PDB file of C-alpha atoms in Angstrom:
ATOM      1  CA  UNK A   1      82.524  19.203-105.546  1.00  0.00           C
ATOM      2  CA  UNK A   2      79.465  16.547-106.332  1.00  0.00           C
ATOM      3  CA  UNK A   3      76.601  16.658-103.933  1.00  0.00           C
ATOM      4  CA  UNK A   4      75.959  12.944-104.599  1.00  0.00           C
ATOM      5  CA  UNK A   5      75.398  10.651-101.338  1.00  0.00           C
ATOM      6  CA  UNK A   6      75.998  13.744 -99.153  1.00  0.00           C
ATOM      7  CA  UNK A   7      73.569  14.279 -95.904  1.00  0.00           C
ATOM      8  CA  UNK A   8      70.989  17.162 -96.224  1.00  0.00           C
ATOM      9  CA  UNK A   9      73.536  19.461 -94.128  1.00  0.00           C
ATOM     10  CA  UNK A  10      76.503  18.480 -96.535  1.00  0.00           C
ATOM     11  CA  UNK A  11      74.724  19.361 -99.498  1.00  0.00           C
ATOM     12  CA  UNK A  12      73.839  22.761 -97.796  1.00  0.00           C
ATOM     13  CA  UNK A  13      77.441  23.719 -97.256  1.00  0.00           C
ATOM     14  CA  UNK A  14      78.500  22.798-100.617  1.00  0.00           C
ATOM     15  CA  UNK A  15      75.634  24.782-102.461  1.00  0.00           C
ATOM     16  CA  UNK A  16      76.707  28.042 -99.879  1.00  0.00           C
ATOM     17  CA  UNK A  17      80.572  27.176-100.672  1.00  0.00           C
ATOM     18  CA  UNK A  18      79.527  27.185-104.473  1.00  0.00           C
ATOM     19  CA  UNK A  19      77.574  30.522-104.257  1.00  0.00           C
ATOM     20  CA  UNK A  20      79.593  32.442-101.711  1.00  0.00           C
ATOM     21  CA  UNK A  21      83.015  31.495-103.570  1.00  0.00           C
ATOM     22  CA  UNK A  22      83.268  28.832-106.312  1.00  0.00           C
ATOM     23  CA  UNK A  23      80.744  31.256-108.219  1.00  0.00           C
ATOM     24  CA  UNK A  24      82.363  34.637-107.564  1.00  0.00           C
ATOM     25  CA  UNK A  25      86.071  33.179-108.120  1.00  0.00           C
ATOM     26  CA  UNK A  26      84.837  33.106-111.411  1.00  0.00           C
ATOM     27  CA  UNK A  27      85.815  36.167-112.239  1.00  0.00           C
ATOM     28  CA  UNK A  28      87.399  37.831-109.003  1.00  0.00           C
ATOM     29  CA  UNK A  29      90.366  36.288-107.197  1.00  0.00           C
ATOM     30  CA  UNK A  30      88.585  35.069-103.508  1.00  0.00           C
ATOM     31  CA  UNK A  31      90.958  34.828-100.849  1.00  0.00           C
ATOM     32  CA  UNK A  32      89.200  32.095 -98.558  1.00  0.00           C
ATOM     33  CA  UNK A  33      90.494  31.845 -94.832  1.00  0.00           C
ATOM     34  CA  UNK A  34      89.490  29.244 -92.727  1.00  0.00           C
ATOM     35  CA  UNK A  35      89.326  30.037 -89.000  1.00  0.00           C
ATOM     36  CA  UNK A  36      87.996  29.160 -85.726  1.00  0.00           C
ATOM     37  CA  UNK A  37      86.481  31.636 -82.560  1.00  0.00           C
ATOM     38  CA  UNK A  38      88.632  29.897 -80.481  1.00  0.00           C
ATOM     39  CA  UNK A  39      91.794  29.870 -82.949  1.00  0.00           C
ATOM     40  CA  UNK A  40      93.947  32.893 -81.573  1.00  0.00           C
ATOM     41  CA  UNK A  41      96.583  33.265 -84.533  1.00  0.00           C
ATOM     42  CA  UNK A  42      93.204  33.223 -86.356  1.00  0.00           C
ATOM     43  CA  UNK A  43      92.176  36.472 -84.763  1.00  0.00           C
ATOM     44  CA  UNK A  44      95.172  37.982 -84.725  1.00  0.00           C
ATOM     45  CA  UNK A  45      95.244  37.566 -88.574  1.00  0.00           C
ATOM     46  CA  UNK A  46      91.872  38.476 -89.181  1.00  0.00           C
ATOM     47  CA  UNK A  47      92.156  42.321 -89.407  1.00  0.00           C
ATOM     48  CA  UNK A  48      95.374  41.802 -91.427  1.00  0.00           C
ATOM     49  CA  UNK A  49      93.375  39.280 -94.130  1.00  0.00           C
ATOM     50  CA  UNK A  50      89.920  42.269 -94.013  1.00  0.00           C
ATOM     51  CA  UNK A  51      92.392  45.549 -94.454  1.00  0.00           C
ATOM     52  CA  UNK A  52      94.351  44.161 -97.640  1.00  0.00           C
ATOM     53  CA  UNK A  53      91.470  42.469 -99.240  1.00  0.00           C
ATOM     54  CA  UNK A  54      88.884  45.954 -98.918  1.00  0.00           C
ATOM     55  CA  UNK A  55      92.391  47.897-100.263  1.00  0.00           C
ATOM     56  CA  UNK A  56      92.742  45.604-103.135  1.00  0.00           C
ATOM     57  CA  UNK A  57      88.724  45.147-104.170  1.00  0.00           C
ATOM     58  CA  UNK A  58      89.051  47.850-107.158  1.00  0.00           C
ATOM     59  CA  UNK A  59      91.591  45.041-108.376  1.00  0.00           C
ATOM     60  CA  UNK A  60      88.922  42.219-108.027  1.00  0.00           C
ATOM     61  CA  UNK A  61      90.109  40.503-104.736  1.00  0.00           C
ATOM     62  CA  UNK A  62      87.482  39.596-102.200  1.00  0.00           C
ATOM     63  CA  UNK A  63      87.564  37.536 -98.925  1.00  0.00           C
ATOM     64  CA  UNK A  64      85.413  34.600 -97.943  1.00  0.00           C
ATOM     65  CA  UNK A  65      85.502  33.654 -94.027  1.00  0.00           C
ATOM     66  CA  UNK A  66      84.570  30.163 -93.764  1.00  0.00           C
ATOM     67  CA  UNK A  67      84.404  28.607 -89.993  1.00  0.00           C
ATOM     68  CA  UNK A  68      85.894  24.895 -89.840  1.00  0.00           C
ATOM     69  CA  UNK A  69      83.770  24.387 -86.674  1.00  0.00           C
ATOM     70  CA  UNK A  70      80.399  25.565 -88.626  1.00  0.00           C
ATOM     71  CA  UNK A  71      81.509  23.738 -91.990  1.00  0.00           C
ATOM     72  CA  UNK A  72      83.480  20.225 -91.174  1.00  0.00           C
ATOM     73  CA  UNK A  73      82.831  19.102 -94.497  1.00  0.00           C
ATOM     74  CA  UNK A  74      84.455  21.440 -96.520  1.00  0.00           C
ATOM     75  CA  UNK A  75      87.336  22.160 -94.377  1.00  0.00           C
ATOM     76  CA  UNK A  76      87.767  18.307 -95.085  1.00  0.00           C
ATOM     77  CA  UNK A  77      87.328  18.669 -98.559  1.00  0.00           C
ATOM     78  CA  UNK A  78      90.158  21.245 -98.892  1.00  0.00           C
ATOM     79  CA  UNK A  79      92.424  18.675 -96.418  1.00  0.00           C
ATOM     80  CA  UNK A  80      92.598  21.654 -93.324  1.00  0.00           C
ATOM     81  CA  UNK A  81      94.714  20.193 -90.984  1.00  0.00           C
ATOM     82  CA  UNK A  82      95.461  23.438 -88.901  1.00  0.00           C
ATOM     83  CA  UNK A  83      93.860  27.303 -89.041  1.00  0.00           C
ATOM     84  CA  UNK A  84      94.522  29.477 -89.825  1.00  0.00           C
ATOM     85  CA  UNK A  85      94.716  28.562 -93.366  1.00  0.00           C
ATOM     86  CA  UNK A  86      94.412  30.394 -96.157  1.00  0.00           C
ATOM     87  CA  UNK A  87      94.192  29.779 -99.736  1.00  0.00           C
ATOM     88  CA  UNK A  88      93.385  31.945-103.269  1.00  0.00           C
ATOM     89  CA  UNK A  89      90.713  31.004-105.510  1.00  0.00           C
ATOM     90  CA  UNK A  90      90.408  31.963-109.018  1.00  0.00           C
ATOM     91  CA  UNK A  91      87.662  30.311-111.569  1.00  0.00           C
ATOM     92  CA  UNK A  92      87.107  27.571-108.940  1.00  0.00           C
ATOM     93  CA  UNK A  93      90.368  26.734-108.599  1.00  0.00           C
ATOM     94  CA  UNK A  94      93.419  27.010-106.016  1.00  0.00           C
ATOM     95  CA  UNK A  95      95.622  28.899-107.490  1.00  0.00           C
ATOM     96  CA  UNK A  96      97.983  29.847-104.130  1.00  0.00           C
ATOM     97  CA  UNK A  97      98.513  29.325-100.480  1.00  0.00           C
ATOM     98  CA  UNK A  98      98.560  32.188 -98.178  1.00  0.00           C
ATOM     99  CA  UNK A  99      98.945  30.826 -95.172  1.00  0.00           C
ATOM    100  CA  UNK A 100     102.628  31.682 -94.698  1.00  0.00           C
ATOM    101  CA  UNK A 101     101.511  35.498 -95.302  1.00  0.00           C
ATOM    102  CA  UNK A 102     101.326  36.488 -91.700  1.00  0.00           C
ATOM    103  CA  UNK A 103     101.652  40.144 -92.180  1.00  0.00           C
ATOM    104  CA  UNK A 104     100.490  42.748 -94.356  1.00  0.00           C
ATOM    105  CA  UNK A 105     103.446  43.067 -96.423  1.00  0.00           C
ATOM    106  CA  UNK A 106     103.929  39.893 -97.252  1.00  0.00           C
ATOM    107  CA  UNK A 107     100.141  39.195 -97.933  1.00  0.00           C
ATOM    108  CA  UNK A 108     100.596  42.431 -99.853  1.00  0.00           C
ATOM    109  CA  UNK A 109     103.360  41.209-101.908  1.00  0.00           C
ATOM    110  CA  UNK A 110     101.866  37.646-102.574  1.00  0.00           C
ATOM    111  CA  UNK A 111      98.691  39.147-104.157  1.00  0.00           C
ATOM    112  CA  UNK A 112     100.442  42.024-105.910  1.00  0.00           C
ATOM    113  CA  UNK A 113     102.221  38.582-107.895  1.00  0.00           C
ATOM    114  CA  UNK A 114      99.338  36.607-108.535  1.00  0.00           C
ATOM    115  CA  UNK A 115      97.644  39.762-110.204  1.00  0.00           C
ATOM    116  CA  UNK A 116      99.923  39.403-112.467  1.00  0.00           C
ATOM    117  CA  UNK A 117      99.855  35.952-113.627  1.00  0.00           C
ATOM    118  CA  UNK A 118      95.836  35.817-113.439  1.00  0.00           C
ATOM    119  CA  UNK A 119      93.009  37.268-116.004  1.00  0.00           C
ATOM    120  CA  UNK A 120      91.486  38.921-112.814  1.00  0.00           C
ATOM    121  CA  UNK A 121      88.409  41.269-113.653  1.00  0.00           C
ATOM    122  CA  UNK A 122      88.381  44.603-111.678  1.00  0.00           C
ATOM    123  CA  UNK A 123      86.938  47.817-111.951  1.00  0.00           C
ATOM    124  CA  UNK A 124      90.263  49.247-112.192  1.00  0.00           C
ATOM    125  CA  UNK A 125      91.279  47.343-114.994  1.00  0.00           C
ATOM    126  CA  UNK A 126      88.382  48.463-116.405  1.00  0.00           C
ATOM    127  CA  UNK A 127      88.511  52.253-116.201  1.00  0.00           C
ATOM    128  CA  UNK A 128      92.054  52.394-117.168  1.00  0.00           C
ATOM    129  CA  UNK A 129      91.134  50.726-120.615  1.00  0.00           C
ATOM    130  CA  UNK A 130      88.291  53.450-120.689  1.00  0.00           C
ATOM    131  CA  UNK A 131      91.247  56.101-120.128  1.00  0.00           C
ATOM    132  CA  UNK A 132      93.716  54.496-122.407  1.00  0.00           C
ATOM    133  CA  UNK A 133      92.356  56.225-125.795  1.00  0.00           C
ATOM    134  CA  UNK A 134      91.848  59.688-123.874  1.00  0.00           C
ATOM    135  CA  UNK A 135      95.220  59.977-122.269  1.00  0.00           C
ATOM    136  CA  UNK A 136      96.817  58.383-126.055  1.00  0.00           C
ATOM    137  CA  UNK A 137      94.833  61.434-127.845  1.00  0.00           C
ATOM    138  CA  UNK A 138      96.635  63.753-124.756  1.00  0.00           C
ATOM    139  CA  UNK A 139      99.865  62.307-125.848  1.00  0.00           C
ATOM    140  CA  UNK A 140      99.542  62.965-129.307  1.00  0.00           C
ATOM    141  CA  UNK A 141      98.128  66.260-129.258  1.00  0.00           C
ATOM    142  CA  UNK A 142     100.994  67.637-126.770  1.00  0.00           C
ATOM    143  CA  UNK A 143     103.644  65.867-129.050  1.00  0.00           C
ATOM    144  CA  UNK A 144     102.427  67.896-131.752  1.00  0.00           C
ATOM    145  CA  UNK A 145     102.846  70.742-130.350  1.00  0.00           C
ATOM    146  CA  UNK A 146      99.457  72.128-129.197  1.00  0.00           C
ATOM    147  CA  UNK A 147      99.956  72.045-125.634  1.00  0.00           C
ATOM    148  CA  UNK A 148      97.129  74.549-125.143  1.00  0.00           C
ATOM    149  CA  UNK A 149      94.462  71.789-126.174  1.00  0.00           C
ATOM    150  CA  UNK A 150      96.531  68.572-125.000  1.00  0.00           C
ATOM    151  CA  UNK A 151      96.333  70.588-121.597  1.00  0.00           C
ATOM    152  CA  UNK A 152      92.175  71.017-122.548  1.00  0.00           C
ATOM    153  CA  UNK A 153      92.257  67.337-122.858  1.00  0.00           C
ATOM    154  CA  UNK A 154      94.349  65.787-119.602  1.00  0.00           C
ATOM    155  CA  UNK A 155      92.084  68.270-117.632  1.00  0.00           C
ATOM    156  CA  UNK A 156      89.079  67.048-119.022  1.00  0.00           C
ATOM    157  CA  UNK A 157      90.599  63.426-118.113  1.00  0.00           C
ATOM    158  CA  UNK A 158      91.519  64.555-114.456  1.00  0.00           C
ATOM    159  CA  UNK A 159      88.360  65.120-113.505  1.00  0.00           C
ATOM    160  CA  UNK A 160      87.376  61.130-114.085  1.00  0.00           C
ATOM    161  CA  UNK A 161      91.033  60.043-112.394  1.00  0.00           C
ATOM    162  CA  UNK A 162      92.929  63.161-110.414  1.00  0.00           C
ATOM    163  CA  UNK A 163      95.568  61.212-109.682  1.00  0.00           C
ATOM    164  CA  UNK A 164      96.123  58.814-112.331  1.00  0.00           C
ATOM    165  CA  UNK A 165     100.429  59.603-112.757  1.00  0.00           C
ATOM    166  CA  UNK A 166     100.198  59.476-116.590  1.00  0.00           C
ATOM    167  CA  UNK A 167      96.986  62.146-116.366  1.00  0.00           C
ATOM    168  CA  UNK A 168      99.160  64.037-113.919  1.00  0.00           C
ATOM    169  CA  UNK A 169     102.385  63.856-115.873  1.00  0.00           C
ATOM    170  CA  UNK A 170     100.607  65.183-119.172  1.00  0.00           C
ATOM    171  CA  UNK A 171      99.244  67.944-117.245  1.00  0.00           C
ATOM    172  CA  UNK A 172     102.654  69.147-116.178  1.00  0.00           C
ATOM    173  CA  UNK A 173     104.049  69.044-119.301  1.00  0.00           C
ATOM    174  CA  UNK A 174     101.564  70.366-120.547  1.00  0.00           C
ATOM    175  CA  UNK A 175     102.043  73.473-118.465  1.00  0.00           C
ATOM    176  CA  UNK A 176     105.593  73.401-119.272  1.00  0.00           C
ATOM    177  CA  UNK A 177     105.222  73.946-122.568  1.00  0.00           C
ATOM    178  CA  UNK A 178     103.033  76.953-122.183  1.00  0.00           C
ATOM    179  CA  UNK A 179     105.622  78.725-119.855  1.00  0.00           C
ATOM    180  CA  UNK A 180     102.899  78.299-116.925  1.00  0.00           C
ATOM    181  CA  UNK A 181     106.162  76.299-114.870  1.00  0.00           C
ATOM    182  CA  UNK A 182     104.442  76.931-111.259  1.00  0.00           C
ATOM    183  CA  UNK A 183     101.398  75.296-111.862  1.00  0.00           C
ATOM    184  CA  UNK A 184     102.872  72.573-113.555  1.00  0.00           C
ATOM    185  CA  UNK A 185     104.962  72.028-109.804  1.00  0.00           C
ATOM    186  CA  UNK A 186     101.939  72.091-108.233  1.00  0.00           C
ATOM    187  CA  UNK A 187     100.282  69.695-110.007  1.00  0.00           C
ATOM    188  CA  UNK A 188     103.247  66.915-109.141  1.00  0.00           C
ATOM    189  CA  UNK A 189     103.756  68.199-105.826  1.00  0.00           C
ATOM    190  CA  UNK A 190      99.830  67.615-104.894  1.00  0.00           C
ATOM    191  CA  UNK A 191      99.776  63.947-105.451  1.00  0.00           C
ATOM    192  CA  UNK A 192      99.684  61.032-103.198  1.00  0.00           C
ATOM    193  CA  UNK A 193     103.036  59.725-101.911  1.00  0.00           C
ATOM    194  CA  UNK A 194     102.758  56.098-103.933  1.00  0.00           C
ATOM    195  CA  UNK A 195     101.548  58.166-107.070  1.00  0.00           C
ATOM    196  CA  UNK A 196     104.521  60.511-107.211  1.00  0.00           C
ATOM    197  CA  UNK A 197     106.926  57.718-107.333  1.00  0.00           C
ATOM    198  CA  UNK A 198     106.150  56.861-110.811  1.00  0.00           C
ATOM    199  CA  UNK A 199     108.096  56.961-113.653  1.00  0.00           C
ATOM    200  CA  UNK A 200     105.836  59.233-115.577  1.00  0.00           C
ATOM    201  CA  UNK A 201     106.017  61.684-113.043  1.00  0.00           C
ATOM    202  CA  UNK A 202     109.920  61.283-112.464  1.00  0.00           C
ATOM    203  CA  UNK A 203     109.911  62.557-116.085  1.00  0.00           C
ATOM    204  CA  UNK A 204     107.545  65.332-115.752  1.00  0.00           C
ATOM    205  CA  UNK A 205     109.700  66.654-112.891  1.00  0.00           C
ATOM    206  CA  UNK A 206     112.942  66.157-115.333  1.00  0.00           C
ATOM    207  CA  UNK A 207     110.949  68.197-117.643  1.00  0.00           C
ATOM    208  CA  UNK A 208     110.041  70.936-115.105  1.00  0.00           C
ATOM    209  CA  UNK A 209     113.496  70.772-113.579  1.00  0.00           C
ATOM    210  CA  UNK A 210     114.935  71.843-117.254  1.00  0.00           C
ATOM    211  CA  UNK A 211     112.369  74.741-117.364  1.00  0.00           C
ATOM    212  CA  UNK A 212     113.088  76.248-114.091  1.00  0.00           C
ATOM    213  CA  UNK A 213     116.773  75.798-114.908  1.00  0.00           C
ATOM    214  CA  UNK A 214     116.583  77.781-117.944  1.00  0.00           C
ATOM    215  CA  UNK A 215     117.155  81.686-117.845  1.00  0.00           C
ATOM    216  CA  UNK A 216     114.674  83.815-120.417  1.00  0.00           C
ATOM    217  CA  UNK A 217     115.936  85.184-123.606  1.00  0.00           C
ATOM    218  CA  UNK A 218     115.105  88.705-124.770  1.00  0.00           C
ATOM    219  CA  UNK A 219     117.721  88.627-127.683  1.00  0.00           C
ATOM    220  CA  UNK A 220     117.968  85.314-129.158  1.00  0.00           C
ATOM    221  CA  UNK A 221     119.125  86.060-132.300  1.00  0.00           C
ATOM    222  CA  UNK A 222     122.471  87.599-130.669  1.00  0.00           C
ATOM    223  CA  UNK A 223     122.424  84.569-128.123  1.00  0.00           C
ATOM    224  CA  UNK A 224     123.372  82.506-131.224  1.00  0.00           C
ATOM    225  CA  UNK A 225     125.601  84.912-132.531  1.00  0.00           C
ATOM    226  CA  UNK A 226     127.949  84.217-129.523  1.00  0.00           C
ATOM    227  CA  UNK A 227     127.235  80.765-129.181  1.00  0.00           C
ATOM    228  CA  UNK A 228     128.268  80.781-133.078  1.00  0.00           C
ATOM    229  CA  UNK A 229     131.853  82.556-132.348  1.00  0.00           C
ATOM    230  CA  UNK A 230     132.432  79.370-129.974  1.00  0.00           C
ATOM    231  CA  UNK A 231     131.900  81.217-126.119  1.00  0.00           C
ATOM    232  CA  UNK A 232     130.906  78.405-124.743  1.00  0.00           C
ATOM    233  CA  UNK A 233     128.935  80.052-121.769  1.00  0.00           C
ATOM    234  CA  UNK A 234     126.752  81.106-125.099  1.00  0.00           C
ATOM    235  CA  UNK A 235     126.163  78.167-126.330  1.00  0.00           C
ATOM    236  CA  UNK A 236     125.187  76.722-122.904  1.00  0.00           C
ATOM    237  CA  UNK A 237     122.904  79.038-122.574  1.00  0.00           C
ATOM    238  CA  UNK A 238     121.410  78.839-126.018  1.00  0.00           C
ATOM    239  CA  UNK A 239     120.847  74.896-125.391  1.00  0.00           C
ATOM    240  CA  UNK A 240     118.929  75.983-122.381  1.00  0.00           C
ATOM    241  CA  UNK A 241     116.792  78.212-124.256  1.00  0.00           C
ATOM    242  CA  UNK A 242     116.216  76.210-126.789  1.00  0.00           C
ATOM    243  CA  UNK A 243     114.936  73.048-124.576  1.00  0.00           C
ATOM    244  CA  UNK A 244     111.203  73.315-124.672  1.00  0.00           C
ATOM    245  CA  UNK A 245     111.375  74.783-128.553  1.00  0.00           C
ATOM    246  CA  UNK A 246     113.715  72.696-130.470  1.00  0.00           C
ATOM    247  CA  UNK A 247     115.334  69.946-128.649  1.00  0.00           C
ATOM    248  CA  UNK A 248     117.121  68.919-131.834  1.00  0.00           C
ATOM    249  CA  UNK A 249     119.200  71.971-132.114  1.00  0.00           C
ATOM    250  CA  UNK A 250     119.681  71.654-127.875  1.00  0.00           C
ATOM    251  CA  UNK A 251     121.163  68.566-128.235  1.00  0.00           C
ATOM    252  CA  UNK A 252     122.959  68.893-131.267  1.00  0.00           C
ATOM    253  CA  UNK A 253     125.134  72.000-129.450  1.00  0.00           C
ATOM    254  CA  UNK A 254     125.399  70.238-126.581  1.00  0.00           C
ATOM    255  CA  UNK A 255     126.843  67.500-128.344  1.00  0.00           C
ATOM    256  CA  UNK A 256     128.877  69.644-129.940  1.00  0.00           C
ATOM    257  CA  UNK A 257     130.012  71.092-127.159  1.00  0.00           C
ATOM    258  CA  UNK A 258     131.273  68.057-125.596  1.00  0.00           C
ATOM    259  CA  UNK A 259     132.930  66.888-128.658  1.00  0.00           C
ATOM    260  CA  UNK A 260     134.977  70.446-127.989  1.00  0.00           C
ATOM    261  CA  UNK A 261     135.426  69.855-124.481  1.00  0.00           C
ATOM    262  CA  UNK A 262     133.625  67.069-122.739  1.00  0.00           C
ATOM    263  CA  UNK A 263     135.254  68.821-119.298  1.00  0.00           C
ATOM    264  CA  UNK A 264     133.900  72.432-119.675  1.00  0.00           C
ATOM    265  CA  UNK A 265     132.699  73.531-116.428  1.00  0.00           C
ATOM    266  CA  UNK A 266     132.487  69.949-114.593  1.00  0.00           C
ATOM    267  CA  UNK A 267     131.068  67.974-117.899  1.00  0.00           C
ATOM    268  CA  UNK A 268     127.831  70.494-117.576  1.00  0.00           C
ATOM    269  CA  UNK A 269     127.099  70.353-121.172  1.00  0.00           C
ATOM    270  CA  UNK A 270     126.750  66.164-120.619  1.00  0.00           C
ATOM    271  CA  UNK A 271     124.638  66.968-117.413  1.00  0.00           C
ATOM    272  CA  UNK A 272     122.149  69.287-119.009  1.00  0.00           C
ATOM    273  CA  UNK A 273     122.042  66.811-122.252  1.00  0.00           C
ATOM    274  CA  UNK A 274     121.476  63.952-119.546  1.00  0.00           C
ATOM    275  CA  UNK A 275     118.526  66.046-118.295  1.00  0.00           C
ATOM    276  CA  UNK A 276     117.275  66.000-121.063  1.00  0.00           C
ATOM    277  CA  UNK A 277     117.052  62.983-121.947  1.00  0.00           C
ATOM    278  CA  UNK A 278     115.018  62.215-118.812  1.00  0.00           C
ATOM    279  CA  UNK A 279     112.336  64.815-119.549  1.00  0.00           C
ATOM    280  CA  UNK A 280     111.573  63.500-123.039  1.00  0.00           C
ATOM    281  CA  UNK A 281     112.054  59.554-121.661  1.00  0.00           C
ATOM    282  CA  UNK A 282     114.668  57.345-121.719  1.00  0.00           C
ATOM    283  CA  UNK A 283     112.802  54.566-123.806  1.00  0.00           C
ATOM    284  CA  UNK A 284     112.041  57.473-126.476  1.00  0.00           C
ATOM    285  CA  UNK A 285     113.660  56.239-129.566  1.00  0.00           C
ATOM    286  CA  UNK A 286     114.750  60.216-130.298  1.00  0.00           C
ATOM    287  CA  UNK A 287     116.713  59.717-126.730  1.00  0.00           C
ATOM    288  CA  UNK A 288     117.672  56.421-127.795  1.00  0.00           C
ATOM    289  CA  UNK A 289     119.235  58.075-131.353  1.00  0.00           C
ATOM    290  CA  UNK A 290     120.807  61.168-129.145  1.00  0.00           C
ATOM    291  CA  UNK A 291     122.284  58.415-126.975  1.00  0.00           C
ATOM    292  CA  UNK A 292     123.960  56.840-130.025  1.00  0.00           C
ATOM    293  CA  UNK A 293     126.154  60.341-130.848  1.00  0.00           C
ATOM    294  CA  UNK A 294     126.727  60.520-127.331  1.00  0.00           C
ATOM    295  CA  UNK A 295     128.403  57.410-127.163  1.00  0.00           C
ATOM    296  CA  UNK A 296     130.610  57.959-130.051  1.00  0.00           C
ATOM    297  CA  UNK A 297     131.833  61.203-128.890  1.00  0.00           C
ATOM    298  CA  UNK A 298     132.126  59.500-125.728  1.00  0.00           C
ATOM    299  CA  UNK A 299     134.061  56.021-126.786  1.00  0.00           C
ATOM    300  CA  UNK A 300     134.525  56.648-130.820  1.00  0.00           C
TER     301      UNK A 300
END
């Protein structure tokens, strides 16, 4: 926007338009409404435009108010013919109009897409790189079988983000693993509605599901005995007990046991296998290799 020619007022509002938005939209995403006192869909919409833009500044979305009454110029510059209107800004340029947004939703909805698209800087793009590493190490330490210290770490990473829903999830399984099932439930069951939606946490309740479904095993050795002689109630209970210790040889008699008799007891053999599946996660390429048998037991 050149300053050249313009009267000493003009050049004002250009140099407060550059600093109070141009400047900032260089690394945030500025939602800039222009409005009027005496514009009443411009009140009404005020409270909407304030509440979404404070909820999404940790994503690096901030709101710049700029009256068309007070600042002529610009509104003329951005070719306001009726307020309210509302545009995004990101590195000085117009990257959306908002205007049709006339409720939260939709305002909520339009953002949540240009996030996407954009480079936007925000501080909680930032911390989750920070707790990318930490929750990988988690990962990698539960997968290898020390849940005891992978439970030491997603603690440690809980205290910095309680309910991030990978922390969470990690925690519970976690748990799982070390036969502490009750705490692991209240872990999931203490997080925030929108958190407890997630897929991570879907899993970690597949995974808990599978534990409380399981019945203890005092004589395991002459669990597999029966399972061995082909009672199938054996070897659906062995499966079960062997979950949390040795999925392979889980799945591989329940496999087995629906290549006997895919109908046993209402297909329960498939259901628990289907279970799971979900508690170790569906894009795991082990589930994606079980899935494989399945399907040529199922359609070979």
């Amino acid at each position: 926007m050149a300053t050249l020619g313009l009267s000493p007022q003009e050049k004002e509002a250009v140099d407060a338009f550059r600093r109070d938005v141009v400047e900032p939209s260089m690394s945030s995403l500025v939602i800039i409404d222009f409005w009027a006192e005496w514009c009443g869909p411009c009140k009404a919409l005020t409270p909407i435009l304030e509440k979404v833009t404070a909820d999404y500044a940790g994503k690096g979305v901030t709101l710049a108010k700029i009256d068309v009454d007070a600042n002529q110029f610009i509104a003329a510059q951005f070719q306001v013919r009726s307020i309210p209107t509302v545009y995004a800004m990101f590195q000085g340029q117009l990257v959306a109009d908002l205007t049709s947004a006339r409720t939260e939703s939709q305002l909520r909805t339009m953002l949540d897409q240009i996030l996407r698209q954009l480079p936007v800087q925000s501080e909680e793009a930032q911390a989750e790189a920070e707790l990318e590493p930490l929750i990988a190490m988690g990962e990698q330490v539960l997968a290898e079988g020390d849940a005891e210290r992978a439970l030491a770490i997603f603690e440690q990473i809980a205290e910095m983000a309680p309910d991030h829903p990978q922390v969470a999830a990690g925690r519970a399984r976690a748990l799982i693993a070390l036969g502490r099932a009750e705490e692991a439930e209240a872990v999931l069951a203490a997080l925030p509605e929108d958190v407890a939606k997630g897929a991570e946490i879907e899993q970690a309740r597949a995974a808990l599901a599978l534990a409380q479904e399981a019945t203890p095993v005092d004589d395991l050795g002459g669990l597999r005995d029966r399972a061995a002689s082909g009672d199938m109630e054996a070897r659906y209970e062995l499966a079960g007990a062997l979950m949390a210790s040795d999925r392979d040889a889980a799945a591989e008699t329940l496999l087995e046991m629906i290549r006997e008799d895919r109908d046993w007891n209402e297909g329960a053999a498939r259901s628990r296998l289907l279970k799971l599946f979900e508690a170790v996660g569906l894009e795991d390429p082990w589930v994606s290799a079980q899935r494989r048998k399945l399907s040529a037991i199922l359609f070979g």
